[in-house]
GROMACS .gro file of C-alpha atoms in nm:
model
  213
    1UNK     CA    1   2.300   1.929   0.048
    2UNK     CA    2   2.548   2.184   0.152
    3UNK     CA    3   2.709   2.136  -0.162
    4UNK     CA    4   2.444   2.206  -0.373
    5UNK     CA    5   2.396   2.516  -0.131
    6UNK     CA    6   2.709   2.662  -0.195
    7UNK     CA    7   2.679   2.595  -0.603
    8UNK     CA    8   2.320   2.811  -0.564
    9UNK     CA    9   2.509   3.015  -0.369
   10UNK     CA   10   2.222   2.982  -0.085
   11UNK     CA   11   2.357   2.974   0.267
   12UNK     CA   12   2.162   2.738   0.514
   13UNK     CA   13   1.904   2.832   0.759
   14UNK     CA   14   2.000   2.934   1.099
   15UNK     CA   15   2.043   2.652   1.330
   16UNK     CA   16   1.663   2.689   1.518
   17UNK     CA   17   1.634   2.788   1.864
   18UNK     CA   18   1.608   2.478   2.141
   19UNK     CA   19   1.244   2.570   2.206
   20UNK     CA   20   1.144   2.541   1.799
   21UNK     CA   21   1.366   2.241   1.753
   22UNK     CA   22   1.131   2.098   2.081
   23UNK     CA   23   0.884   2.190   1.944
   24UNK     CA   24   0.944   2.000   1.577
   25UNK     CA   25   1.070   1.682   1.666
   26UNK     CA   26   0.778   1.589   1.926
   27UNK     CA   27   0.518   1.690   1.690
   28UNK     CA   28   0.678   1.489   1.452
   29UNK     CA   29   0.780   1.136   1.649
   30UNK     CA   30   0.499   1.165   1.913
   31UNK     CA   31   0.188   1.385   1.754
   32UNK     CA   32   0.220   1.614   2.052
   33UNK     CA   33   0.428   1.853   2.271
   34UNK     CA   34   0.679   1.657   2.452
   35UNK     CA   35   0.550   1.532   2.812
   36UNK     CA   36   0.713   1.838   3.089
   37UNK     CA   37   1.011   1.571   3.211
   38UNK     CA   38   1.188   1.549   2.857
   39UNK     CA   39   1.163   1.952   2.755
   40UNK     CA   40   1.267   2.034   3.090
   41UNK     CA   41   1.550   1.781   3.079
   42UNK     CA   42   1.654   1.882   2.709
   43UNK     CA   43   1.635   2.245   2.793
   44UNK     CA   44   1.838   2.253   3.073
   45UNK     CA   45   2.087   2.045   2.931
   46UNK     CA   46   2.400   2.210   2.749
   47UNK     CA   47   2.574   1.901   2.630
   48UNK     CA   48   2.658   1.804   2.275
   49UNK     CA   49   2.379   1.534   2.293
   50UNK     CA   50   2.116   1.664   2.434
   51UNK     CA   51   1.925   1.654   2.100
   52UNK     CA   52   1.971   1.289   2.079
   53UNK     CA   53   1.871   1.203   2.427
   54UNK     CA   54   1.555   1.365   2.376
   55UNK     CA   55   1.502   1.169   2.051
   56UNK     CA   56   1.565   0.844   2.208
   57UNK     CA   57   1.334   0.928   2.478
   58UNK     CA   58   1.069   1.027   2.247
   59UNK     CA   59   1.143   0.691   2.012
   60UNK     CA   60   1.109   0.492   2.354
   61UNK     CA   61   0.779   0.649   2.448
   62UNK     CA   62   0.452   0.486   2.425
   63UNK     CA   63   0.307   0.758   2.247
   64UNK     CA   64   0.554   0.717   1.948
   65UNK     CA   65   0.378   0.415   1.819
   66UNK     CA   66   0.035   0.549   1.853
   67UNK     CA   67   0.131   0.840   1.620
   68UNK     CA   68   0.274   0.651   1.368
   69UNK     CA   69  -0.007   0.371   1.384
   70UNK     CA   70  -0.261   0.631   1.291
   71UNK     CA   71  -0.104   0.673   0.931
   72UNK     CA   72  -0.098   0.265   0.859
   73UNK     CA   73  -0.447   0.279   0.988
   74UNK     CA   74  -0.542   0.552   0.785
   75UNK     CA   75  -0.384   0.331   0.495
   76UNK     CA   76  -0.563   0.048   0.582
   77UNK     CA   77  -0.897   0.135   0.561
   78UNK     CA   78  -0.916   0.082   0.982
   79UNK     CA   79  -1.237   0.175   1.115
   80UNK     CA   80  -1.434   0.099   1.474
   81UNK     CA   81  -1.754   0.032   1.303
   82UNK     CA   82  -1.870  -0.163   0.942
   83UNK     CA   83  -1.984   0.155   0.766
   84UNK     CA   84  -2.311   0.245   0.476
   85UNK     CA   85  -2.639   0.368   0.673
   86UNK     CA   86  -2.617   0.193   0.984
   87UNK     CA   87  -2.263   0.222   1.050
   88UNK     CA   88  -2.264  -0.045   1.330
   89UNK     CA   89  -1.993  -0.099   1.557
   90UNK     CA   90  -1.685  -0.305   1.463
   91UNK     CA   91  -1.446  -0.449   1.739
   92UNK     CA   92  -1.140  -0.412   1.558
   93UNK     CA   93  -0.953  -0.246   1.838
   94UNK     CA   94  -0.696  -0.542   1.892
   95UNK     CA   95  -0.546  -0.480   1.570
   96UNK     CA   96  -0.457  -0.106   1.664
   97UNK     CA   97  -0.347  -0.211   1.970
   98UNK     CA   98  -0.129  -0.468   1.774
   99UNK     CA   99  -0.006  -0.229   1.579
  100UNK     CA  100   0.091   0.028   1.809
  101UNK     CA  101   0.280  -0.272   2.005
  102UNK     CA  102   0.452  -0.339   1.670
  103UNK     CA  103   0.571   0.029   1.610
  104UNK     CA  104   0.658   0.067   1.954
  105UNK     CA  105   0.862  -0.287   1.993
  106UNK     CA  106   1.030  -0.175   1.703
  107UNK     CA  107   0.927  -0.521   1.511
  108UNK     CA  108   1.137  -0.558   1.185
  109UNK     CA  109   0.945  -0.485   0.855
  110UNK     CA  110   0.971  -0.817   0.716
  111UNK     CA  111   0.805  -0.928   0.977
  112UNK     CA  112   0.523  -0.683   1.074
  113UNK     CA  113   0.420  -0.739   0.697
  114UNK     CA  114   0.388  -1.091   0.747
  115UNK     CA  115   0.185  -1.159   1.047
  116UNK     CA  116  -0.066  -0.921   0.891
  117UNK     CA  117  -0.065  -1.020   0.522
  118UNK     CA  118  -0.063  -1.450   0.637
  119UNK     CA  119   0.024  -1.444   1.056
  120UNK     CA  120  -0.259  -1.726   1.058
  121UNK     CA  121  -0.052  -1.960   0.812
  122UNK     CA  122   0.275  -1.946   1.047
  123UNK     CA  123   0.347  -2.235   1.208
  124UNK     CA  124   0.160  -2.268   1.565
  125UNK     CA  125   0.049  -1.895   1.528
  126UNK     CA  126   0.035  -1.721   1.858
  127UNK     CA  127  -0.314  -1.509   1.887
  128UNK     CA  128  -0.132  -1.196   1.821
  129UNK     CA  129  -0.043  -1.331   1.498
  130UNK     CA  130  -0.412  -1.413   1.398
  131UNK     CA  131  -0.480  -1.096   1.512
  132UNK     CA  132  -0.237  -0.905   1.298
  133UNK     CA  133  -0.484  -1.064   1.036
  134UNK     CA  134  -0.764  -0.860   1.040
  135UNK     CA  135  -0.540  -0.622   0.844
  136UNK     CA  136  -0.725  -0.841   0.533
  137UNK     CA  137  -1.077  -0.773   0.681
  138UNK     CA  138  -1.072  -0.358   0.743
  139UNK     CA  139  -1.290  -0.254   0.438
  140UNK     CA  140  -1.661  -0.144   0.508
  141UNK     CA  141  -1.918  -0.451   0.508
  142UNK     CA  142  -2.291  -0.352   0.373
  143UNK     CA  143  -2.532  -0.607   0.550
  144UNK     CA  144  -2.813  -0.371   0.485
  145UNK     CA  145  -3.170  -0.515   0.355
  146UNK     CA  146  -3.225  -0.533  -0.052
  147UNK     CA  147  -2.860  -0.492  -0.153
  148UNK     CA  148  -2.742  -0.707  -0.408
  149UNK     CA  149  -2.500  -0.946  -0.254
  150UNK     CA  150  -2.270  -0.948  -0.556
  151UNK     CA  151  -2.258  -0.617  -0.599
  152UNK     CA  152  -2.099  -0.555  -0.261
  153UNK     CA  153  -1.893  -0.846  -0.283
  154UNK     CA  154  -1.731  -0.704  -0.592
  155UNK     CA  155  -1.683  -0.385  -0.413
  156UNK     CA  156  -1.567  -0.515  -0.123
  157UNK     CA  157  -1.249  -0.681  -0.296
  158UNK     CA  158  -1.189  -0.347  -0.509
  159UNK     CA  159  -1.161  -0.167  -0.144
  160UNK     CA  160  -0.997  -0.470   0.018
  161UNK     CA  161  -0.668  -0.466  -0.284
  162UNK     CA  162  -0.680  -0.085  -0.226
  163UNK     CA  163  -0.639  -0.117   0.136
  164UNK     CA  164  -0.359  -0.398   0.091
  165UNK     CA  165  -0.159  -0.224  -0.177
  166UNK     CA  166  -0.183   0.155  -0.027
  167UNK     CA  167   0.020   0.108   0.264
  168UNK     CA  168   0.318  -0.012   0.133
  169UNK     CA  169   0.253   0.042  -0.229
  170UNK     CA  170   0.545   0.011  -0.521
  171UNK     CA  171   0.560   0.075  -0.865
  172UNK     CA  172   0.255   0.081  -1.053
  173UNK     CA  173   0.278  -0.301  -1.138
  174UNK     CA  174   0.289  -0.410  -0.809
  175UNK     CA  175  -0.053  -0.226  -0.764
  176UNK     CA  176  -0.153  -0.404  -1.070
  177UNK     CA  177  -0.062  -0.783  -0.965
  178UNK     CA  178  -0.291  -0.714  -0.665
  179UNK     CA  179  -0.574  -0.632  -0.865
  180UNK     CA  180  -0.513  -0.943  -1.091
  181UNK     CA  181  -0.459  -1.133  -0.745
  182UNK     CA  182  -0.784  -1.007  -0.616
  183UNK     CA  183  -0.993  -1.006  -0.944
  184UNK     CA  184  -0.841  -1.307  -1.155
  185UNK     CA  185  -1.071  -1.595  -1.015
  186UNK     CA  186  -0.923  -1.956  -0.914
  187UNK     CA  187  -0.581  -1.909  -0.912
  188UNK     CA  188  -0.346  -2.177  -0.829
  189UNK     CA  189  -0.168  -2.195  -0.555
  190UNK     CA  190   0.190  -2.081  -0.624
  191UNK     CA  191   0.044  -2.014  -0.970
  192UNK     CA  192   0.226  -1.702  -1.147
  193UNK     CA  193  -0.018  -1.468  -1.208
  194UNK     CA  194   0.161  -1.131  -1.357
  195UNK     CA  195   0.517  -1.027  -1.219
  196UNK     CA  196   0.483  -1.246  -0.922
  197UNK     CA  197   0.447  -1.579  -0.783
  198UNK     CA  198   0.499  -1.516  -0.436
  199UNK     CA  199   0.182  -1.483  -0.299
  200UNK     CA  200  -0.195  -1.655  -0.458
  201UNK     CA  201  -0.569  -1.601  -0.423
  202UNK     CA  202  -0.815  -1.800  -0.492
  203UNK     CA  203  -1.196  -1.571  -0.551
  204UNK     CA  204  -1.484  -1.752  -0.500
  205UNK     CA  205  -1.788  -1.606  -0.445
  206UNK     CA  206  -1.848  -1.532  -0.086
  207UNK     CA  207  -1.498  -1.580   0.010
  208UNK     CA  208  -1.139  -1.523  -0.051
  209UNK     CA  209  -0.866  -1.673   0.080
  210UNK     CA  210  -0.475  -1.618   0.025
  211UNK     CA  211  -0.324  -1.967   0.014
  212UNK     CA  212   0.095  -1.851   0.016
  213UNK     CA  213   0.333  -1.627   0.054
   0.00000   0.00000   0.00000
């Protein structure tokens, strides 16, 4: 970056002041102004590594995971109630809480994508794994009288592949392959079905259910 500075001939910012660079990085790991012990312990401390002490502290606090839970949750359609007229109440809480536990535990990727795409399918699944599951069931439900049931079936698995592919989305094909996943009808199991193979759905109507991964 300094490089290509120096070629613009640009010169960098100033280095911020300790109370804006405070100010940044817990509004940006945490959501919020650091709690009074860590600015009080970064500001008063003249060291070299001050400014990593006070990101490890913020990385270690509880509040790091529930900031960065909100954006999956925002990604995954998560809601506390079913939504459409009624908007009744959904007790979907221990997922959140699951997922803050996951940020904040610092639970490797491969991993906290797996309990929630298929924790159910692991061998002797603990209930956190199951769970991590609901991921699959965040999209609004419509039990409201006179709707057509296939109708809102349909719509439900459009929202459902959205809120599956969003959060950790790829190229356009991947986003693709889910929709053939979610929309193709009686799929095999292990069945290639697009680009992939690693993962199957079989669409019946009523129900889904993802056999592999």
């Amino acid at each position: 970056m300094l490089d290509r500075l120096q070629q613009e001939k640009l010169q960098p910012a100033p280095e911020a002041d300790r109370n804006t660079l405070l100010r940044r990085v817990s509004l940006d790991l945490i959501g919020m102004p650091a709690p009074e012990a860590f600015a009080s312990a970064f500001l008063q401390d003249s060291t070299e590594t001050a400014y990593e002490q006070l990101v490890d502290s913020l990385l270690a606090s509880p509040q790091f995971g529930e900031r960065w839970a909100s954006v999956w949750l925002d990604l995954a359609r998560y809601a506390d109630s079913k939504g459409y007229e009624r908007d009744a109440e959904r007790l979907a809480w221990r997922y959140r809480d699951w997922l803050i536990r996951a940020l904040n535990d610092d639970m490797p990727y491969d991993r906290f994508l797996t309990e929630q795409l298929a924790g159910d399918l692991l061998p002797n699944p603990s209930d956190a794994q199951l769970v991590a599951t609901q991921f699959h069931r965040n999209t609004p439900t419509n039990d409201e009288g006179g709707i057509d049931n296939e109708e809102f079936r349909v719509a439900a698995l459009l929202e459902n592949r959205n809120g599956k592919v969003m959060p950790f989305k790829g190229r356009d094909h991947h986003a693709e392959a889910f929709t053939m996943w979610m929309a193709g009808g009686g799929i095999a199991k292990g069945k290639s079905h697009g680009e992939t193979d690693e993962i199957g759905f079989s669409i019946t109507k009523g129900k889904t259910t993802v056999y592999d991964i």
